[in-house]
Coordinates of C-alpha atoms in Angstrom, one line a residue:
Chain A
M7 CA 51.9 108.1 86.7
K8 CA 52.3 110.1 83.4
G9 CA 49.3 111.6 81.8
W10 CA 48.5 110.9 78.2
K11 CA 50.1 114.2 77.0
N12 CA 53.5 113.1 78.3
L13 CA 53.6 109.7 76.7
E14 CA 55.7 108.8 73.8
I15 CA 54.2 108.6 70.3
G16 CA 53.5 105.0 69.3
A17 CA 53.3 103.8 73.0
V18 CA 57.1 103.4 73.1
I19 CA 58.6 102.8 76.5
T20 CA 62.0 104.4 76.6
E21 CA 63.3 103.3 79.9
P22 CA 64.1 99.6 80.6
G23 CA 62.9 98.2 83.9
S24 CA 60.6 101.2 84.4
S25 CA 58.1 99.2 86.4
T26 CA 60.3 99.9 89.4
V27 CA 58.3 103.1 89.9
Y28 CA 55.2 101.0 90.4
K29 CA 55.0 100.3 94.2
T30 CA 53.7 96.7 94.5
G31 CA 54.5 97.0 98.2
E32 CA 51.1 98.6 98.6
W33 CA 49.5 95.1 98.1
R34 CA 51.1 93.7 101.2
A35 CA 49.0 92.3 104.0
W36 CA 51.9 90.6 105.8
R37 CA 55.3 92.2 106.3
P38 CA 58.6 90.3 106.6
V39 CA 60.5 91.8 109.5
F40 CA 64.3 91.3 109.2
Q41 CA 66.5 90.8 112.3
R42 CA 70.0 91.3 111.1
E43 CA 71.6 89.8 114.3
N44 CA 70.2 86.3 113.5
C45 CA 71.0 86.2 109.8
I46 CA 73.7 83.9 108.5
D47 CA 73.7 85.3 105.0
C48 CA 72.9 82.0 103.3
M49 CA 71.0 83.9 100.6
I50 CA 68.2 81.4 100.5
C51 CA 65.6 84.3 100.8
W52 CA 67.4 86.2 98.0
V53 CA 67.4 83.3 95.6
F54 CA 63.7 82.5 96.1
C55 CA 62.2 86.0 96.4
P56 CA 60.0 86.4 93.3
D57 CA 60.1 90.2 93.5
S58 CA 63.8 91.0 93.9
S59 CA 63.0 92.5 97.3
I60 CA 65.9 91.2 99.4
I61 CA 68.5 93.9 99.3
V62 CA 72.0 92.5 99.5
E63 CA 75.1 94.7 99.8
D64 CA 78.7 93.3 100.0
N65 CA 77.5 89.7 100.4
K66 CA 75.3 90.6 103.3
V67 CA 71.5 90.8 103.5
V68 CA 70.9 94.4 104.6
A69 CA 67.2 95.1 104.3
I70 CA 63.9 94.3 102.6
D71 CA 62.6 96.5 99.8
Y72 CA 59.2 97.4 101.3
E73 CA 58.3 99.4 98.2
H74 CA 58.1 96.2 96.1
C75 CA 57.7 93.3 98.6
K76 CA 54.2 91.9 98.1
G77 CA 54.4 90.0 101.4
C78 CA 54.2 86.4 100.1
G79 CA 56.3 85.1 102.9
I80 CA 58.4 82.7 100.9
C81 CA 61.5 84.3 102.4
A82 CA 60.5 83.7 106.0
F83 CA 59.1 80.3 105.2
E84 CA 62.3 79.0 103.6
C85 CA 64.7 80.8 105.9
P86 CA 66.7 78.1 107.8
K87 CA 67.1 80.5 110.7
S88 CA 63.3 81.2 111.0
K89 CA 61.9 77.8 112.0
G90 CA 60.3 77.1 115.4
D91 CA 58.5 79.4 117.7
N92 CA 61.1 81.6 119.3
E93 CA 60.7 85.0 117.5
S94 CA 63.8 86.5 119.1
K95 CA 66.0 83.9 117.3
K96 CA 64.5 84.3 113.9
A97 CA 66.0 86.2 111.0
L98 CA 62.7 86.8 109.2
I99 CA 59.3 87.1 110.9
M100 CA 56.0 87.7 109.1
K101 CA 53.9 90.3 110.9
P102 CA 50.5 91.9 110.0
E103 CA 51.0 95.0 107.9
Y104 CA 48.5 97.1 109.8
L105 CA 51.0 97.2 112.8
F106 CA 53.3 99.3 110.6
R107 CA 51.1 101.4 108.4
E108 CA 51.0 104.5 110.7
E109 CA 54.8 104.6 110.8
D110 CA 55.1 105.0 107.0
Chain B
M9 CA 69.6 78.4 60.7
A10 CA 72.2 77.1 63.1
Q11 CA 74.9 75.0 61.6
V12 CA 74.8 72.2 64.0
S13 CA 77.2 69.3 63.7
D14 CA 75.7 65.8 64.1
K15 CA 76.7 65.5 67.7
P16 CA 77.0 68.9 69.3
K17 CA 79.4 69.0 72.3
F18 CA 78.0 69.5 75.7
V19 CA 79.3 71.1 78.8
T20 CA 79.0 68.3 81.3
R21 CA 77.3 68.8 84.6
E22 CA 80.6 68.5 86.4
E23 CA 82.1 71.3 84.3
V24 CA 79.3 73.7 85.2
K25 CA 80.3 75.0 88.6
M26 CA 77.7 77.0 90.4
P27 CA 79.4 79.8 92.3
P28 CA 78.2 80.3 95.9
L29 CA 75.0 82.3 96.1
K30 CA 76.8 85.1 97.8
E31 CA 78.9 85.7 94.7
L32 CA 75.9 85.8 92.5
T33 CA 74.2 88.5 94.6
S34 CA 76.4 91.1 93.1
M35 CA 74.8 90.7 89.8
R36 CA 72.0 93.0 88.8
D37 CA 68.6 91.6 88.2
K38 CA 67.5 91.9 84.6
I39 CA 63.9 91.7 85.6
A40 CA 62.8 94.8 87.6
P41 CA 60.5 94.6 90.5
G42 CA 57.1 96.3 90.2
H43 CA 55.8 93.6 87.9
R44 CA 52.2 92.6 88.7
L45 CA 52.7 88.9 89.1
C46 CA 50.5 87.7 92.0
T47 CA 51.8 87.6 95.6
G48 CA 53.9 84.5 95.9
C49 CA 54.0 83.7 92.1
V50 CA 57.0 81.5 91.5
A51 CA 57.3 82.6 87.9
G52 CA 59.1 85.7 89.3
T53 CA 61.7 83.3 91.0
I54 CA 62.1 81.4 87.8
L55 CA 62.9 84.5 85.8
R56 CA 65.4 85.7 88.4
Q57 CA 67.1 82.3 88.4
M58 CA 67.2 82.3 84.6
F59 CA 68.9 85.7 84.5
M60 CA 71.2 84.6 87.4
A61 CA 72.6 81.8 85.2
A62 CA 72.8 83.9 82.1
E63 CA 74.6 86.7 83.9
A64 CA 77.1 84.3 85.4
A65 CA 77.9 82.9 81.9
D66 CA 78.0 86.4 80.6
Y67 CA 75.2 85.9 78.1
T68 CA 72.6 88.5 77.1
L69 CA 69.2 87.0 76.7
I70 CA 66.8 88.2 73.9
I71 CA 63.3 87.1 74.8
A72 CA 60.1 86.5 72.8
N73 CA 57.3 86.1 75.2
A74 CA 54.1 84.3 74.4
T75 CA 50.9 85.6 75.9
G76 CA 50.5 84.5 79.5
C77 CA 50.9 85.6 83.1
V78 CA 54.5 86.7 82.7
E79 CA 53.9 88.6 79.5
V80 CA 50.8 90.4 80.9
C81 CA 52.3 91.2 84.3
T82 CA 55.6 92.5 83.2
S83 CA 54.5 94.8 80.4
I84 CA 51.6 96.8 81.7
Y85 CA 51.7 100.1 79.9
P86 CA 53.4 102.6 80.4
Y87 CA 55.9 100.4 82.2
T88 CA 58.1 97.4 81.4
S89 CA 60.0 95.2 83.9
W90 CA 62.5 94.0 81.3
K91 CA 66.1 95.2 81.0
V92 CA 66.8 93.0 78.0
P93 CA 65.5 93.1 74.5
W94 CA 61.9 91.7 74.7
I95 CA 59.2 91.1 72.2
H96 CA 55.6 89.9 72.5
N97 CA 53.8 89.0 69.3
A98 CA 50.8 86.6 70.0
F99 CA 49.8 83.6 72.0
E100 CA 50.7 81.0 69.4
N101 CA 53.9 82.1 67.9
A102 CA 56.6 82.8 70.5
A103 CA 58.9 80.2 68.9
A104 CA 58.2 81.5 65.4
T105 CA 58.9 85.1 66.5
I106 CA 62.2 84.2 68.3
T107 CA 63.5 82.2 65.3
G108 CA 62.8 85.2 63.1
V109 CA 64.8 87.4 65.5
E110 CA 67.6 84.8 65.6
A111 CA 67.7 84.6 61.8
A112 CA 67.8 88.4 61.5
Y113 CA 70.5 88.7 64.1
K114 CA 72.6 86.2 62.2
A115 CA 72.1 88.0 58.9
L116 CA 73.0 91.3 60.3
K117 CA 76.1 89.9 62.0
K118 CA 77.2 88.4 58.7
K119 CA 76.9 91.8 57.1
G120 CA 79.0 93.3 59.9
M121 CA 76.2 95.5 61.1
L122 CA 76.2 93.9 64.6
P123 CA 79.3 92.9 66.7
S124 CA 80.3 89.3 66.3
D125 CA 81.9 88.7 69.6
K126 CA 78.9 89.3 71.8
K127 CA 77.4 86.3 73.7
V128 CA 73.8 86.3 72.9
K129 CA 71.1 83.7 73.4
F130 CA 67.6 83.7 72.1
V131 CA 64.8 82.6 74.5
A132 CA 61.2 81.9 73.8
L133 CA 59.3 82.1 77.1
A134 CA 55.8 80.7 77.4
G135 CA 53.5 79.2 79.9
D136 CA 52.0 75.7 79.5
G137 CA 49.1 77.1 77.5
G138 CA 51.5 78.7 75.1
T139 CA 53.6 75.6 74.9
Y140 CA 51.5 72.4 75.3
D141 CA 48.5 73.7 73.4
I142 CA 48.4 77.0 71.5
G143 CA 52.0 77.5 70.7
F144 CA 52.7 73.9 69.9
Q145 CA 52.8 74.1 66.1
S146 CA 55.3 77.0 66.0
L147 CA 57.4 75.4 68.7
S148 CA 57.5 72.1 66.7
G149 CA 58.4 74.0 63.5
A150 CA 61.2 75.9 65.3
F151 CA 62.7 72.7 66.7
E152 CA 62.6 71.1 63.2
R153 CA 64.3 74.0 61.6
N154 CA 67.1 73.7 64.2
H155 CA 67.4 77.3 65.2
D156 CA 69.8 78.3 67.9
F157 CA 67.4 79.1 70.8
I158 CA 66.1 78.0 74.2
Y159 CA 62.4 77.3 74.7
V160 CA 61.5 78.0 78.3
C161 CA 58.1 76.7 79.5
Y162 CA 57.1 77.7 83.0
D163 CA 54.4 75.1 83.6
N164 CA 51.7 76.1 86.1
E165 CA 49.4 73.5 84.7
A166 CA 46.4 75.5 83.6
Y167 CA 45.5 78.9 81.9
M168 CA 46.1 80.9 85.0
N169 CA 46.2 84.3 83.4
T170 CA 42.6 84.1 82.1
G171 CA 41.1 82.4 85.1
I172 CA 42.3 78.8 85.7
Q173 CA 40.9 77.0 82.7
R174 CA 42.2 73.5 82.1
S175 CA 45.1 72.9 79.6
S176 CA 46.7 69.8 78.4
A177 CA 49.3 70.3 81.1
T178 CA 46.7 70.0 83.9
P179 CA 47.1 66.8 85.8
R180 CA 44.4 64.2 86.2
H181 CA 41.7 65.0 88.7
A182 CA 42.8 68.7 89.3
S183 CA 39.8 71.0 89.6
T184 CA 39.8 73.9 87.2
T185 CA 37.1 76.5 86.4
T186 CA 36.2 74.7 83.1
Q187 CA 36.3 71.2 84.6
P188 CA 35.4 71.8 88.2
A189 CA 35.2 68.8 90.5
G190 CA 31.5 68.0 91.2
K191 CA 28.9 65.3 91.0
V192 CA 29.6 64.4 87.3
I193 CA 33.4 64.5 87.0
P194 CA 36.1 64.7 89.7
G195 CA 38.1 67.5 87.9
K196 CA 40.0 66.8 84.7
P197 CA 39.5 63.3 83.5
Q198 CA 42.6 63.1 81.3
P199 CA 46.2 62.7 82.5
K200 CA 48.8 65.4 81.8
K201 CA 50.5 65.4 78.4
W202 CA 54.2 64.7 78.7
M203 CA 55.7 67.5 76.8
P204 CA 59.4 66.7 77.4
E205 CA 59.2 63.4 75.5
I206 CA 57.5 65.1 72.6
A207 CA 60.3 67.6 72.5
V208 CA 62.9 64.8 72.5
A209 CA 61.1 63.2 69.6
H210 CA 62.1 66.2 67.5
G211 CA 65.7 65.0 67.8
I212 CA 66.8 68.3 69.4
P213 CA 70.1 68.4 71.2
Y214 CA 69.0 69.3 74.7
V215 CA 65.8 68.8 76.7
A216 CA 65.6 69.1 80.5
Q217 CA 63.1 69.3 83.3
L218 CA 63.7 71.8 86.1
A219 CA 62.3 73.0 89.4
P220 CA 63.0 76.4 91.0
S221 CA 63.3 74.8 94.4
N222 CA 66.4 72.9 93.2
F223 CA 68.3 76.1 92.2
N224 CA 71.6 74.3 91.9
D225 CA 70.2 71.9 89.3
F226 CA 68.4 74.8 87.7
F227 CA 71.6 76.8 87.3
K228 CA 73.5 73.9 85.8
K229 CA 70.7 73.0 83.3
F230 CA 70.2 76.6 82.2
T231 CA 73.9 77.1 81.7
K232 CA 74.0 73.9 79.7
A233 CA 71.2 75.1 77.5
L234 CA 73.1 78.4 77.0
N235 CA 76.1 76.5 75.8
T236 CA 74.2 74.2 73.5
E237 CA 74.2 75.0 69.8
G238 CA 70.7 74.5 68.4
P239 CA 67.4 74.3 70.1
S240 CA 66.9 73.4 73.8
Y241 CA 63.7 72.8 75.6
L242 CA 63.4 73.5 79.3
N243 CA 60.2 72.4 81.2
I244 CA 60.1 74.3 84.5
F245 CA 57.8 73.6 87.4
C246 CA 55.9 76.8 88.4
T247 CA 53.7 76.9 91.5
C248 CA 50.6 79.1 91.1
P249 CA 49.2 79.9 94.5
R250 CA 46.1 81.4 93.1
G251 CA 45.2 78.7 90.6
W252 CA 46.3 75.8 92.8
R253 CA 44.5 77.2 95.9
A254 CA 47.7 77.0 97.8
K255 CA 49.3 79.2 100.4
E256 CA 51.4 82.0 99.1
E257 CA 54.4 81.2 101.2
E258 CA 54.4 77.5 100.2
G259 CA 55.3 77.9 96.5
I260 CA 58.8 76.7 96.9
L261 CA 57.8 73.9 99.3
I262 CA 55.3 72.6 96.8
S263 CA 58.0 72.6 94.2
K264 CA 60.2 70.6 96.6
L265 CA 57.4 68.1 97.3
A266 CA 56.8 67.7 93.6
V267 CA 60.4 66.6 93.1
E268 CA 60.5 64.4 96.2
T269 CA 57.3 62.6 95.3
N270 CA 58.5 62.0 91.7
Y271 CA 55.6 64.0 90.4
W272 CA 58.1 66.3 88.8
P273 CA 61.3 64.3 88.1
L274 CA 64.4 66.2 87.4
F275 CA 66.0 64.8 84.3
E276 CA 67.9 65.9 81.2
V277 CA 68.2 64.5 77.7
E278 CA 71.3 65.1 75.6
N279 CA 71.1 64.0 72.0
G280 CA 68.4 61.6 72.9
S281 CA 70.1 59.9 75.8
W282 CA 68.2 60.2 79.1
K283 CA 69.6 60.9 82.5
I284 CA 67.7 61.3 85.8
N285 CA 69.5 63.9 87.8
Y286 CA 67.8 63.3 91.1
K287 CA 66.5 60.1 92.5
P288 CA 64.8 60.6 95.9
K289 CA 66.2 58.1 98.4
E290 CA 62.7 57.4 99.7
R291 CA 59.9 58.3 97.4
K292 CA 57.2 60.2 99.2
S293 CA 53.6 59.4 98.5
V294 CA 52.0 61.8 96.1
V295 CA 49.5 62.6 98.9
E296 CA 52.2 64.9 100.5
F297 CA 52.1 67.0 97.3
L298 CA 48.4 66.9 96.8
K299 CA 47.3 67.9 100.3
K300 CA 49.0 71.3 100.0
Q301 CA 46.7 72.3 97.2
G302 CA 43.0 73.1 97.2
R303 CA 42.6 72.1 93.5
F304 CA 42.9 68.5 94.8
K305 CA 40.8 68.9 97.9
H306 CA 37.9 66.8 96.6
M307 CA 40.3 63.8 96.3
F308 CA 40.5 63.6 100.1
K309 CA 36.7 63.2 100.6
S310 CA 35.7 59.7 101.8
G311 CA 34.8 57.5 98.8
N312 CA 37.4 59.3 96.6
E313 CA 40.4 57.3 97.7
H314 CA 40.6 55.7 94.2
L315 CA 41.3 59.2 92.7
I316 CA 44.5 59.5 94.7
E317 CA 45.4 55.9 93.7
E318 CA 44.9 56.8 90.0
L319 CA 47.1 59.8 90.2
Q320 CA 49.8 57.9 92.1
Q321 CA 49.7 55.3 89.2
D322 CA 50.2 58.1 86.7
V323 CA 53.2 59.3 88.6
D324 CA 54.6 55.8 89.1
K325 CA 54.1 54.8 85.4
R326 CA 56.0 57.9 84.3
W327 CA 58.8 57.3 86.7
E328 CA 59.2 53.6 85.6
R329 CA 59.2 54.8 82.0
L330 CA 61.9 57.3 82.9
L331 CA 64.0 54.6 84.5
K332 CA 63.7 52.5 81.3
L333 CA 64.5 55.4 79.1
E334 CA 67.6 56.0 81.2
Q335 CA 68.8 52.4 80.4
L336 CA 68.5 52.9 76.6

């Protein structure tokens, strides 16, 4: 974060959408894990994600933006391929964040 | 002021074609992540769906935001989440502010100081507090002056940003921090104010009620509002996991249940003629909607069955009235 000496006069913010540098992913207690092989690219997760955290390239879901994903779980809850108990068949699974923290 | 003919023409629902979601994914979000809306806040989804429709119709939105969750969370200094022109003035005057912006834009366009071929739409964005209560007078004035703008209300049914105080949008018997359910009262004693009909009473060209779970309907209605000359009012259901004591992942599910139980009917009003856009084949009991939320927890205690009955009556009465209005 910028110190006060580097801020614009008059509290002007010069860059649109600058909140991207603020990593709300740090809030996350649950992490959506994406399994590409089960995804049918219906984009339901993309349309409902409140934090623009489903990364889509060339009409395909490619990844999740862990820098901004807050871990609400709407994506996994609404995903039509993530119902039931069989984890290996799900496209999105919510897992506790602590399992991943050391990797980062 | 907008020069509106007596009967503005509408794009019909059939004319608005929603492209497959896949095609929409290539558009860039005009709301950047990193905003501090709570985990699971559906307001983020609403904003994204709004911009999705605007981008698809090639419109630039210019937004005046009333004080509220969205305003506070998207503009924490030294950052902004907006990639469109955005202004915040005060709690009570989002509509007055945007009509000023609209009038200035028109004047500058007339003088040739701004391009005349750009598709621009002015949006006042407010929560239910900024719409139903505090911003009501400026909203009413802006409708009466017939400015060309869309008033978007994301209705989360209480003052969530300041700590879940009751508003006139809070439904009957919901527990809030200023009217908590206890021995004396079972939450808010009064029913919810029905804002859409008040908006219709202004004689404005377009009023609609939307829910983010039904994104197809959302897309069509927002596109219609974009193409409407004169004021439009959009009342949008917005789950608040924090204030409603609901699970974070169930925001969209609760929105679906609100539509299926007729708690939040999807309808639109063009030039005063009402049309219900979705009639559930089998209306679910309002219990389905209530049991997902901790703010209604006290209604399920034994001896409180009449509370559920009363809320069901509120919902049924409104639905019957809607059916009658549709016949007019």
